[in-house]
Amino acid sequence: MGRTLPRRTFLAGALATGAAATAASTLGARAAGAATASAEVVVVGAGLAGLTAARELTARGRSVLVLEARDRVGGRVLNHPIGGGHVAEAGGEFIGPTQDRIAALADAVGVGTFDAYDTGKNVYRNGLIHLRYSDTGVLGTAPTDPLLLADIVKLSQQIDLLAAKVPVDAPWTAPNAAHYDAQTLETWARANSVNGEGIVGLLAPFTQALVGAEPRDVSMLFVLAYVAAAGNASNRGTFERLINVRGGAQQSRFVGGSQLVAQRVAAALGDRVRLNAPVRSIDQTGTDVVVRSDALSVTARAAIVAVPPALAARIDFAPLLPTARDQLMQRAAMGALMKVEAVYPTAFWRGAGLTGQFLTVGGPVGYSFDNSPPSGTPGVLAGFVGGDQYRTWSAKAPAERRAGVLAQYARLFGDDAFLHPSGYFDMDWPAEQWSRGGPTAILGPGTLTEFGPALRAPSGRVHWAGTESAEYWTGYMDGAVRSGERAAREVDGAL
Ligand SMILES: Cc1cc2nc3c(=O)[nH]c(=O)nc-3n(C[C@H](O)[C@H](O)[C@H](O)COP(=O)(O)OP(=O)(O)OC[C@H]3O[C@@H](n4cnc5c(N)ncnc54)[C@H](O)[C@@H]3O)c2cc1C
């Protein structure tokens, strides 16, 4: 529904506060008194998507202002200092093959990568089955559980075959889209496996870690679209690439932590990025778009909203957004995910032939991994607590949660040394005011087929970015970067 924007003269530098007239408005009481500014484009959110959009537009000679609610950039990527100049990521962290756009961005701002630690055996526990296995086998990170092996092989092949038919730019047009969007991952897995109960139990730690949800929460079409998106224009997405460390989305990490990429992009943008500027309203009742934040009210020719749909739904729009977009934002719930991290003087599990990865049915942590700097000093063991496990364990006192996590590490790896870290922290993403969950939005049955086209369609002068709007690697840092690039092209073409 994009429409041609009126040609108007704007301040070239974009930063001359107090200079721009404000359009006639029905909104803005909360931001009354905030300074004013104008730019050709105003970007809401300084996560990787918003920063990328601003970077691209600046490179094309457009004047841009970025309004960020938090007192920092990066959004869902956040470096946590662990002493000695080292950091451990509390949010998005890994990159892997076909994630070309985040790789190119990191390269452009001088942030290198290193291999995630993946030498030795992974640990798996499911009831009475407790085994160590190598991810160099054909199943990769998927466990070699003898009771579930046949179902694991069959279902992962089926998912790949079905995902291959899903167009990443319009999953709602896939063959039988309505059929798959009427099922959840759980109902589909039960209907297509021999040991339905067992396979749904095993899928839970995967969905908890991957999207902060239970297999019952996500539409099967959403799952197929997510798998289809785990690739690029030359390599179709696969389930294996999504879940694997070796050759998959967890293969590499950033030197200095993923937030460094966002920080470097923001530094180059300079004072085009305004922190502590939560956007409260977006008004396009006049000829311009007026975006009001607590810090600054910006008049622009177009806006790019680069926040998750659930956060965009908290902004007041005038006129109201098209109902399809509004209803989509009401349905795109954020996943429930906490990242817990124990710090030890060294990554001592490496000496015992362990990768640090475990996969287990039952919490608190469903999937753990080695999150240490390359040297293994200090050693960091991180874990995902998602979905039902998140709801159980986030409600407990921090000391009880920490004791539960450490006891689980000691039990699964068979070493009481895990009970005595030198440091410990956890990051509760649903409790973050400007994220409300993570790692991404999840879509339940009916959402993609009924509202999918609203994911990217501009609403007048408002354009949408954010990883949730990406075609490839939606939910990931790469998707965020791709969405920012796409929104920048879209706006540049429309101005
Ligand atoms: C625990 C966890 C683990 C993850 N692991 C990985 C991983 O290993 N690899 C990977 O690729 N991805 C991972 N991700 C996902 C990845 O971090 C995200 O996909 C990506 O960072 C999203 O970027 P974005 O710019 O789209 O959104 P965000 O990062 O959410 O950025 C949106 C920005 O908008 C701001 N904002 C919100 N509302 C407003 C408002 N009203 N006004 C102004 N500003 C506002 C927010 O503060 C934020 O800075 C993980 C995420 C989490 C939480």
XYZ file of C-alpha atoms and ligand atoms in Angstrom:
548
model
C 0.000 0.000 0.000
C 3.034 2.320 -0.308
C 2.227 5.733 -1.777
C 4.285 8.493 -3.282
C 5.627 10.941 -0.775
C 5.173 14.657 -1.285
C 8.382 16.418 -2.299
C 9.387 18.847 0.432
C 12.473 20.669 1.512
C 14.087 19.319 4.628
C 17.084 20.303 6.682
C 20.054 18.600 5.089
C 21.908 17.950 8.309
C 18.843 16.536 10.025
C 20.017 17.623 13.419
C 18.959 21.231 13.728
C 16.661 20.916 16.681
C 13.740 23.240 17.008
C 13.682 24.065 13.340
C 10.868 21.972 11.968
C 7.209 22.718 12.056
C 5.052 20.013 13.553
C 2.250 18.598 11.454
C -1.330 19.014 12.608
C -1.707 16.248 15.094
C -4.097 14.297 17.204
C -1.274 12.810 19.235
C 1.679 13.912 21.263
C 0.554 15.027 24.678
C 3.084 12.754 26.376
C 5.986 14.085 24.370
C 4.929 17.708 24.700
C 7.909 19.872 25.459
C 10.405 17.535 23.771
C 12.858 19.211 21.409
C 12.043 19.043 17.718
C 14.123 18.114 14.699
C 13.662 17.064 11.128
C 15.235 14.565 8.787
C 14.313 12.860 5.561
C 13.918 9.570 7.409
C 13.363 8.803 11.071
C 14.202 5.310 12.309
C 12.613 3.878 15.435
C 14.934 1.498 17.295
C 18.727 1.146 17.322
C 18.930 -2.629 17.168
C 20.807 -4.184 14.256
C 17.834 -3.595 11.927
C 17.402 0.104 12.680
C 21.133 0.784 12.696
C 21.563 -1.003 9.368
C 18.700 0.976 7.820
C 20.231 4.239 9.045
C 23.685 3.226 7.793
C 22.350 2.347 4.343
C 20.331 5.528 4.017
C 23.224 7.670 5.188
C 25.421 6.005 2.566
C 22.789 6.970 -0.025
C 23.028 10.602 1.076
C 19.786 10.705 3.023
C 19.472 12.602 6.290
C 18.470 10.252 9.082
C 17.698 10.330 12.792
C 17.448 7.182 14.916
C 15.366 7.228 18.105
C 16.250 4.503 20.606
C 14.328 3.894 23.820
C 17.172 2.391 25.804
C 20.341 4.060 27.033
C 22.346 1.773 24.746
C 22.272 0.438 21.199
C 21.979 -3.213 20.116
C 18.529 -4.179 21.403
C 18.541 -7.968 21.608
C 22.345 -8.106 21.341
C 24.056 -7.243 24.595
C 27.620 -7.804 25.819
C 27.984 -8.662 29.496
C 31.454 -7.956 30.964
C 32.904 -10.983 32.791
C 36.208 -9.469 33.917
C 39.668 -9.181 32.396
C 38.290 -7.290 29.422
C 36.214 -10.317 28.338
C 32.502 -10.334 27.563
C 29.817 -13.000 27.298
C 26.738 -12.303 25.214
C 23.459 -12.113 27.110
C 21.404 -12.097 23.900
C 22.076 -12.872 20.216
C 25.490 -14.357 19.704
C 26.148 -16.982 16.988
C 26.436 -16.632 13.242
C 26.782 -19.355 10.652
C 26.916 -20.223 6.943
C 24.519 -18.313 4.654
C 24.148 -15.511 7.213
C 25.887 -13.313 4.677
C 24.508 -9.915 5.570
C 25.441 -9.855 9.269
C 28.814 -11.292 8.214
C 29.289 -8.486 5.678
C 28.239 -5.827 8.184
C 30.589 -7.145 10.863
C 33.393 -7.268 8.329
C 32.673 -3.717 7.217
C 32.998 -2.405 10.777
C 36.070 -4.520 11.548
C 34.577 -7.143 13.873
C 36.077 -10.610 13.320
C 34.728 -14.057 14.114
C 36.017 -17.245 15.708
C 34.708 -20.805 15.805
C 32.344 -21.675 18.630
C 33.970 -24.352 20.818
C 32.727 -27.688 19.519
C 35.403 -30.276 20.220
C 34.460 -33.470 22.042
C 31.165 -35.018 23.045
C 27.749 -33.530 23.665
C 25.620 -34.832 26.536
C 22.002 -35.939 26.182
C 19.555 -36.928 28.894
C 15.966 -37.975 28.454
C 14.513 -40.007 31.331
C 16.619 -43.144 31.677
C 18.593 -42.451 28.499
C 21.827 -40.641 29.358
C 24.476 -40.622 26.668
C 27.415 -38.790 25.208
C 27.517 -38.321 21.450
C 29.498 -36.508 18.803
C 27.923 -33.944 16.497
C 30.239 -35.123 13.692
C 27.713 -37.900 12.959
C 24.947 -37.661 10.351
C 22.445 -36.328 12.908
C 24.655 -33.354 13.810
C 23.410 -31.704 17.000
C 20.266 -33.913 17.107
C 20.786 -36.659 19.724
C 21.282 -40.346 18.923
C 18.475 -41.436 21.266
C 17.785 -45.129 20.391
C 14.107 -44.830 21.351
C 13.513 -41.821 19.095
C 16.045 -42.280 16.318
C 13.614 -43.461 13.630
C 11.227 -40.578 14.343
C 14.058 -38.016 14.457
C 15.328 -39.086 11.026
C 11.852 -39.240 9.491
C 10.577 -35.946 10.880
C 13.681 -33.930 10.105
C 13.639 -35.204 6.502
C 9.937 -34.424 6.225
C 10.424 -30.921 7.612
C 13.186 -30.241 5.075
C 11.057 -31.527 2.185
C 8.056 -29.451 3.230
C 10.153 -26.349 3.936
C 11.688 -26.596 0.460
C 8.251 -25.758 -0.963
C 7.750 -22.663 1.200
C 8.591 -19.351 -0.522
C 10.488 -17.244 1.993
C 8.893 -14.014 0.783
C 5.326 -15.349 1.052
C 4.995 -18.533 3.153
C 1.212 -18.081 3.070
C 1.270 -19.013 -0.627
C 3.017 -22.369 -0.066
C 1.209 -25.519 -1.221
C -1.215 -26.518 1.536
C -0.329 -23.397 3.535
C -3.734 -23.340 5.216
C -3.415 -27.028 6.122
C -0.067 -26.502 7.865
C -1.146 -23.202 9.421
C -4.091 -25.025 11.022
C -1.701 -27.267 12.982
C 0.898 -26.681 15.639
C 4.320 -28.279 15.600
C 3.049 -30.518 18.401
C -0.073 -31.782 16.636
C 1.867 -32.310 13.403
C 4.680 -34.207 15.175
C 2.213 -36.424 17.036
C 0.378 -37.245 13.819
C 3.562 -38.091 11.912
C 5.636 -40.076 14.410
C 5.572 -43.490 16.038
C 6.493 -42.271 19.505
C 4.495 -39.020 19.540
C 4.826 -38.387 23.261
C 8.582 -38.915 23.167
C 9.157 -36.799 20.088
C 7.118 -33.856 21.401
C 9.121 -34.093 24.644
C 12.364 -33.926 22.646
C 11.171 -31.078 20.445
C 10.522 -28.958 23.545
C 14.166 -28.129 24.403
C 14.709 -27.257 20.739
C 11.763 -24.868 20.481
C 12.483 -23.473 23.941
C 16.030 -22.555 22.890
C 15.295 -21.606 19.271
C 12.186 -19.474 19.741
C 11.406 -19.383 23.492
C 8.244 -21.456 23.078
C 6.691 -24.914 23.363
C 5.883 -27.118 20.341
C 2.197 -26.455 21.046
C 2.672 -22.661 20.702
C 3.872 -22.449 17.119
C 2.024 -22.997 13.862
C 3.512 -25.708 11.653
C 3.554 -23.239 8.754
C 5.553 -20.839 10.934
C 8.037 -23.662 11.640
C 8.343 -24.520 7.946
C 8.826 -20.846 7.068
C 11.460 -20.529 9.801
C 13.332 -23.529 8.401
C 12.961 -22.266 4.814
C 14.460 -18.963 5.980
C 17.589 -20.718 7.311
C 19.492 -20.202 4.070
C 20.096 -17.650 1.357
C 19.199 -17.115 -2.292
C 21.638 -19.867 -3.370
C 21.137 -22.374 -0.541
C 17.697 -23.445 0.594
C 17.050 -23.442 4.323
C 17.272 -26.699 6.252
C 16.416 -27.878 9.754
C 19.999 -29.088 10.149
C 21.465 -25.654 9.373
C 19.108 -24.154 11.932
C 20.019 -26.437 14.831
C 23.637 -27.404 14.155
C 26.820 -25.895 15.501
C 29.080 -27.534 12.882
C 27.972 -26.107 9.515
C 24.970 -24.477 11.151
C 23.657 -21.308 12.740
C 25.742 -21.805 15.898
C 29.083 -22.241 14.129
C 30.837 -18.929 14.844
C 30.976 -16.056 17.287
C 32.170 -12.463 17.176
C 35.504 -11.352 18.606
C 34.568 -8.787 21.252
C 30.935 -9.909 21.363
C 28.023 -9.375 18.994
C 27.029 -6.035 20.496
C 30.313 -4.631 19.231
C 28.894 -4.749 15.689
C 25.973 -2.550 16.724
C 28.230 -0.244 18.728
C 30.578 0.263 15.785
C 27.712 1.012 13.377
C 26.235 3.461 15.896
C 29.595 5.152 16.443
C 29.872 5.828 12.707
C 26.352 7.282 12.697
C 27.381 9.646 15.521
C 24.704 11.970 16.847
C 22.204 10.729 14.289
C 21.460 8.136 17.003
C 19.534 9.468 19.996
C 19.353 7.311 23.122
C 16.780 7.487 25.919
C 14.206 8.411 23.300
C 11.272 5.976 23.565
C 8.870 6.657 20.726
C 5.305 7.113 21.962
C 3.409 8.137 18.854
C 3.640 8.260 15.072
C 1.391 10.707 13.290
C 0.913 10.765 9.543
C -2.329 12.714 9.455
C -0.495 15.646 7.823
C 1.795 15.704 4.815
C 4.799 14.500 6.836
C 5.279 11.838 9.421
C 5.797 13.115 12.955
C 7.464 10.720 15.376
C 7.308 11.780 19.004
C 9.671 10.403 21.603
C 10.347 11.456 25.175
C 13.560 13.149 24.055
C 12.859 14.461 20.596
C 9.986 14.979 18.214
C 11.061 14.364 14.618
C 9.303 15.469 11.447
C 10.312 13.382 8.449
C 9.208 12.281 5.017
C 9.205 8.632 6.009
C 9.667 6.478 9.085
C 11.191 3.052 9.483
C 9.903 1.231 12.541
C 12.602 -1.308 13.411
C 11.202 -2.819 16.590
C 9.497 -6.194 17.165
C 5.774 -6.169 16.242
C 4.740 -6.500 19.901
C 6.686 -3.321 20.695
C 5.327 -1.474 17.663
C 1.858 -2.305 18.972
C 2.626 -0.143 22.014
C 3.086 2.966 19.862
C 0.032 5.177 19.180
C -0.524 5.592 15.454
C -2.648 8.294 13.830
C -4.449 7.431 11.734
C -4.787 3.880 13.054
C -2.756 1.362 11.099
C -4.523 -0.821 8.546
C -6.375 -3.452 10.549
C -4.370 -6.345 9.059
C -1.157 -4.807 10.379
C -2.708 -4.008 13.745
C -4.111 -7.509 14.128
C -0.758 -9.020 13.127
C 0.980 -7.001 15.846
C -1.566 -8.242 18.374
C -0.739 -11.846 17.467
C 3.054 -11.755 17.117
C 3.903 -12.624 20.726
C 7.510 -12.551 21.830
C 9.091 -15.833 22.884
C 9.840 -16.449 26.566
C 13.571 -16.926 26.992
C 16.208 -16.410 29.615
C 19.918 -16.927 29.108
C 21.778 -18.153 32.209
C 25.573 -18.031 32.399
C 28.007 -19.535 34.908
C 31.612 -18.290 34.856
C 34.519 -20.511 35.975
C 38.265 -19.782 36.135
C 38.737 -22.056 33.086
C 36.580 -24.095 30.692
C 37.596 -27.263 32.562
C 35.019 -29.429 30.745
C 37.146 -29.147 27.598
C 39.855 -31.244 29.311
C 37.259 -33.948 29.998
C 36.459 -34.250 26.277
C 33.177 -32.359 26.522
C 31.945 -29.607 24.217
C 29.887 -28.067 27.031
C 26.728 -28.743 25.049
C 23.921 -30.705 26.588
C 20.415 -31.288 25.423
C 17.904 -32.479 27.945
C 14.223 -33.023 28.412
C 13.348 -31.266 31.671
C 14.718 -28.028 33.022
C 15.691 -25.577 33.989
C 18.151 -25.478 31.054
C 17.149 -27.310 27.864
C 20.339 -26.652 25.917
C 23.748 -25.544 27.221
C 26.893 -24.487 25.400
C 30.437 -23.242 25.914
C 30.309 -19.454 25.847
C 33.943 -18.855 26.819
C 36.409 -16.636 25.014
C 38.485 -18.721 22.539
C 41.216 -19.355 25.130
C 38.737 -20.971 27.528
C 39.912 -18.599 30.253
C 37.646 -17.769 31.912
C 35.241 -20.606 31.166
C 31.620 -19.678 30.565
C 28.824 -22.211 30.386
C 25.609 -20.701 29.067
C 22.137 -22.179 28.957
C 18.711 -21.413 27.534
C 15.694 -21.487 29.837
C 12.685 -21.090 27.554
C 8.952 -21.681 27.204
C 7.425 -23.572 30.140
C 10.831 -23.790 31.817
C 11.108 -20.011 31.598
C 7.701 -19.582 33.217
C 8.619 -21.953 36.066
C 12.120 -20.698 36.747
C 11.717 -16.966 36.157
C 9.147 -16.989 38.967
C 11.689 -18.320 41.460
C 14.090 -16.278 43.582
C 17.439 -15.655 41.801
C 19.375 -17.760 44.345
C 17.037 -20.709 43.861
C 17.292 -20.423 40.089
C 21.066 -20.276 40.193
C 21.177 -23.345 42.487
C 18.830 -25.210 40.131
C 20.923 -24.391 37.063
C 24.258 -25.295 38.673
C 22.890 -28.545 40.109
C 21.678 -29.472 36.649
C 25.104 -28.743 35.112
C 26.815 -30.912 37.785
C 24.293 -33.742 37.313
C 24.420 -33.850 33.531
C 28.186 -33.484 33.159
C 28.881 -35.639 36.226
C 31.213 -33.162 37.917
C 30.564 -31.231 41.144
C 33.019 -28.531 40.016
C 30.048 -27.032 38.125
C 28.474 -26.185 41.502
C 31.149 -23.605 42.265
C 31.407 -20.888 39.609
C 33.400 -17.734 40.202
C 30.557 -15.706 38.692
C 26.983 -16.125 37.539
C 24.406 -13.981 35.779
C 21.160 -14.411 33.940
C 19.260 -12.266 31.493
C 15.480 -12.271 31.604
C 14.386 -11.020 28.165
C 10.614 -10.958 28.753
C 11.277 -8.645 31.722
C 13.041 -6.126 29.462
C 10.732 -3.173 28.871
C 11.974 -2.614 25.320
C 12.097 -6.275 24.243
C 9.340 -8.059 26.209
C 10.816 -11.412 25.264
C 13.066 -13.127 22.793
C 14.732 -14.313 20.746
C 11.973 -13.419 18.295
C 8.222 -13.234 17.772
C 6.381 -16.535 17.451
C 3.310 -17.022 15.313
C 0.516 -19.405 16.265
C -1.943 -21.121 13.918
C -3.723 -18.933 11.390
C -1.472 -15.922 11.740
C 0.712 -16.278 8.639
C -2.150 -17.207 6.313
C -4.453 -14.491 7.646
C -1.999 -11.645 8.283
C 1.365 -12.618 6.723
C 1.288 -10.007 3.934
C 1.170 -7.276 6.616
C 4.651 -8.250 7.866
C 6.401 -6.001 5.347
C 3.752 -3.956 3.519
C 4.396 -0.260 4.269
C 1.595 1.587 6.049
C 1.623 4.927 4.243
C 4.910 6.634 5.095
C 5.670 4.070 7.784
C 7.932 1.206 6.688
C 8.671 -1.910 8.715
C 12.030 -3.438 9.573
C 13.214 -5.768 12.326
C 14.203 -9.418 12.153
C 10.553 -10.498 12.285
C 10.054 -8.915 8.845
C 13.030 -10.661 7.202
C 12.755 -13.189 4.399
C 15.989 -15.050 5.158
C 17.089 -15.735 8.728
C 14.038 -14.202 10.311
C 14.535 -14.309 14.083
C 18.300 -13.902 13.731
C 20.811 -11.065 13.624
C 21.242 -11.742 9.923
C 17.505 -11.291 9.397
C 17.664 -8.005 11.300
C 20.414 -6.714 9.004
C 18.618 -7.924 5.862
C 15.397 -6.232 6.992
C 17.218 -2.947 7.600
C 18.785 -3.101 4.148
C 15.427 -3.871 2.534
C 13.597 -1.085 4.393
C 16.318 1.404 3.447
C 15.990 0.460 -0.246
C 12.212 0.701 0.020
C 12.281 4.168 1.574
C 15.018 5.483 -0.665
C 12.976 4.395 -3.652
C 9.832 6.030 -2.307
C 11.369 9.429 -1.431
C 18.633 -14.805 24.367
C 18.750 -14.547 22.905
C 19.592 -15.335 22.142
C 19.711 -15.103 20.768
N 20.627 -15.822 20.058
C 20.874 -15.493 18.754
C 21.977 -16.049 18.069
O 22.764 -16.821 18.637
N 22.170 -15.682 16.769
C 21.359 -14.780 16.133
O 21.589 -14.469 14.958
N 20.322 -14.213 16.789
C 20.070 -14.537 18.079
N 19.081 -13.907 18.772
C 18.156 -13.016 18.025
C 18.797 -11.686 17.681
O 19.372 -11.128 18.811
C 17.700 -10.781 17.113
O 17.083 -11.411 16.007
C 18.205 -9.433 16.611
O 19.154 -8.871 17.484
C 17.002 -8.502 16.423
O 17.415 -7.225 15.971
P 16.321 -6.127 15.628
O 17.054 -4.898 15.297
O 15.359 -6.682 14.651
O 15.461 -5.933 16.964
P 15.938 -5.432 18.412
O 17.316 -5.896 18.690
O 14.869 -5.842 19.353
O 15.977 -3.861 18.269
C 14.862 -3.059 18.469
C 15.314 -1.796 19.177
O 14.198 -0.933 19.289
C 14.168 -0.369 20.580
N 12.777 0.008 20.842
C 11.717 -0.776 21.134
N 10.595 -0.047 21.241
C 10.962 1.248 21.015
C 10.262 2.489 20.992
N 8.948 2.558 21.223
N 10.962 3.613 20.747
C 12.294 3.584 20.482
N 13.005 2.434 20.508
C 12.341 1.285 20.753
C 14.729 -1.438 21.471
O 15.255 -0.910 22.664
C 15.804 -2.053 20.590
O 17.047 -1.420 20.774
C 18.944 -14.090 20.143
C 18.118 -13.284 20.917
C 18.017 -13.503 22.284
C 17.132 -12.609 23.108
